[in-house]
Coordinates of C-alpha atoms in Angstrom, one line a residue:
X4 CA 18.3 111.2 -64.8
X5 CA 19.1 111.2 -68.6
X6 CA 21.0 114.5 -68.2
X7 CA 23.1 113.0 -65.4
X8 CA 23.8 109.9 -67.4
X9 CA 24.9 111.9 -70.4
X10 CA 27.0 114.2 -68.2
X11 CA 28.9 111.2 -66.7
X12 CA 28.8 109.0 -69.7
X13 CA 29.3 111.1 -72.8
X14 CA 31.6 109.8 -75.6
X15 CA 34.7 111.5 -74.3
X16 CA 34.2 110.3 -70.7
X17 CA 33.5 106.7 -71.9
X18 CA 36.5 106.7 -74.2
X19 CA 38.8 108.2 -71.5
X20 CA 37.7 105.7 -68.9
X21 CA 38.2 102.9 -71.4
X22 CA 41.7 104.2 -72.2
X23 CA 42.5 104.2 -68.5
X24 CA 41.1 100.6 -68.1
X25 CA 43.1 99.4 -71.2
X26 CA 46.3 100.8 -69.7
X27 CA 45.6 99.4 -66.2
X28 CA 44.7 95.9 -67.4
X29 CA 47.3 95.8 -70.3
X30 CA 45.3 93.2 -72.2
X31 CA 43.0 93.0 -75.2
X32 CA 39.4 93.4 -74.0
X33 CA 36.1 92.8 -75.7
X34 CA 33.4 95.5 -75.7
X35 CA 31.5 93.5 -73.0
X36 CA 34.6 93.3 -70.8
X37 CA 35.1 97.1 -71.2
X38 CA 31.5 97.8 -70.2
X39 CA 31.9 95.5 -67.2
X40 CA 35.2 97.1 -66.1
X41 CA 33.8 100.6 -66.6
X42 CA 30.9 99.8 -64.3
X43 CA 33.4 98.4 -61.8
X44 CA 35.5 101.5 -62.1
X45 CA 32.5 103.7 -61.1
X46 CA 30.9 101.4 -58.6
X47 CA 33.8 99.4 -57.2
X48 CA 32.4 99.2 -53.6
X49 CA 29.6 97.0 -54.9
X50 CA 32.2 94.4 -55.8
X51 CA 34.2 94.7 -52.6
X52 CA 36.7 97.2 -54.0
X53 CA 37.7 100.8 -53.1
X54 CA 35.4 103.7 -52.7
X55 CA 33.1 104.4 -55.7
X56 CA 34.3 106.9 -58.2
X57 CA 30.7 108.1 -58.9
X58 CA 27.8 108.3 -56.5
X59 CA 25.5 105.2 -56.6
X60 CA 22.3 106.7 -57.9
X61 CA 19.1 104.7 -57.7
X62 CA 18.9 102.2 -60.5
X63 CA 22.4 103.0 -61.6
X64 CA 22.6 99.4 -62.9
X65 CA 20.6 100.7 -65.9
X66 CA 23.7 102.7 -66.9
X67 CA 25.2 99.5 -68.2
X68 CA 22.7 99.4 -71.1
X69 CA 23.5 103.0 -71.8
X70 CA 27.2 102.2 -71.8
X71 CA 26.8 99.2 -74.0
X72 CA 25.0 101.3 -76.6
X73 CA 27.3 104.4 -76.6
X74 CA 30.7 102.9 -75.9
X75 CA 31.3 101.7 -79.5
X76 CA 30.9 105.3 -80.7
X77 CA 33.3 106.5 -78.0
X78 CA 35.9 103.8 -78.9
X79 CA 35.6 104.6 -82.6
X80 CA 36.5 108.2 -81.9
X81 CA 39.5 107.2 -79.8
X82 CA 40.5 104.7 -82.5
X83 CA 40.4 107.4 -85.2
X84 CA 42.7 109.5 -83.0
X85 CA 45.1 106.6 -82.5
X86 CA 44.5 106.4 -78.8
X87 CA 43.0 103.0 -78.8
X88 CA 43.8 100.0 -81.0
X89 CA 41.2 97.6 -82.3
X90 CA 41.7 94.1 -83.8
X91 CA 39.0 91.8 -85.3
X92 CA 39.2 88.4 -83.8
X93 CA 37.0 85.3 -84.4
X94 CA 35.2 86.2 -81.1
X95 CA 34.6 89.8 -82.2
X96 CA 36.5 93.1 -81.8
X97 CA 39.2 93.4 -79.2
X98 CA 40.5 96.7 -77.9
X99 CA 43.9 97.4 -76.5
X100 CA 46.2 100.2 -75.5
X101 CA 49.2 101.5 -77.4
X102 CA 51.9 104.2 -76.9
X103 CA 49.4 107.0 -77.6
X104 CA 47.1 105.6 -75.0
X105 CA 49.8 106.0 -72.4
X106 CA 50.7 109.5 -73.7
X107 CA 47.0 110.4 -73.3
X108 CA 46.3 109.0 -69.9
X109 CA 49.6 110.4 -68.5
X110 CA 48.2 113.9 -69.1
X111 CA 45.1 113.3 -66.9
X112 CA 46.2 114.8 -63.6
X113 CA 42.9 116.1 -62.1
X114 CA 41.8 114.8 -58.7
X115 CA 39.0 112.7 -60.4
X116 CA 41.7 110.7 -62.3
X117 CA 44.0 110.4 -59.3
X118 CA 41.0 108.7 -57.5
X119 CA 40.4 106.6 -60.6
X120 CA 43.9 105.2 -60.4
X121 CA 43.2 103.8 -56.9
X122 CA 40.3 101.8 -58.4
X123 CA 42.2 100.9 -61.5
X124 CA 45.0 99.4 -59.4
X125 CA 42.3 97.2 -57.8
X126 CA 40.8 96.4 -61.2
X127 CA 44.2 95.4 -62.6
X128 CA 44.6 92.8 -59.8
X129 CA 41.1 91.5 -60.1
X130 CA 39.9 92.1 -63.7
X131 CA 39.2 88.5 -64.6
X132 CA 37.1 87.9 -61.5
X133 CA 35.3 91.3 -62.0
X134 CA 34.4 90.6 -65.7
X135 CA 33.2 87.1 -64.9
X136 CA 30.9 88.4 -62.1
X137 CA 29.7 91.4 -64.1
X138 CA 29.0 89.4 -67.3
X139 CA 27.0 86.8 -65.2
X140 CA 25.0 89.7 -63.7
X141 CA 24.3 91.1 -67.2
X142 CA 23.1 87.8 -68.5
X143 CA 20.9 87.4 -65.5
X144 CA 19.3 90.8 -66.0
X145 CA 19.4 90.5 -69.8
X146 CA 20.6 94.0 -70.2

């Protein structure tokens, strides 16, 4: 299972999906919101959305803890490359898209990313509800 998690959730994958989310939502997001929306991007059917982007493996909820641990490293890489912007706020760090984010994601033409945009459209319309639900679930599970 660890190899599967790493294959689907390495730094480049996490940063790429975060870039897609930031473009789709077009708002500053906290790390916890990005983690929640990344989970929703992969397992949207669980939240009443479009077909899952990744297969729902047993205990895939544990991936949230993995993402929460590794997403900062992925974001830092994308920040260093200028693809993601970060701002320190009184509530913590907030991440947002910029012109380079749009340049980067517009190059992603593989079928995986075309499927992702279907879910991202749904996320952009429902992101506040999704993050509220996911953050409540995280608190309940204490992940």
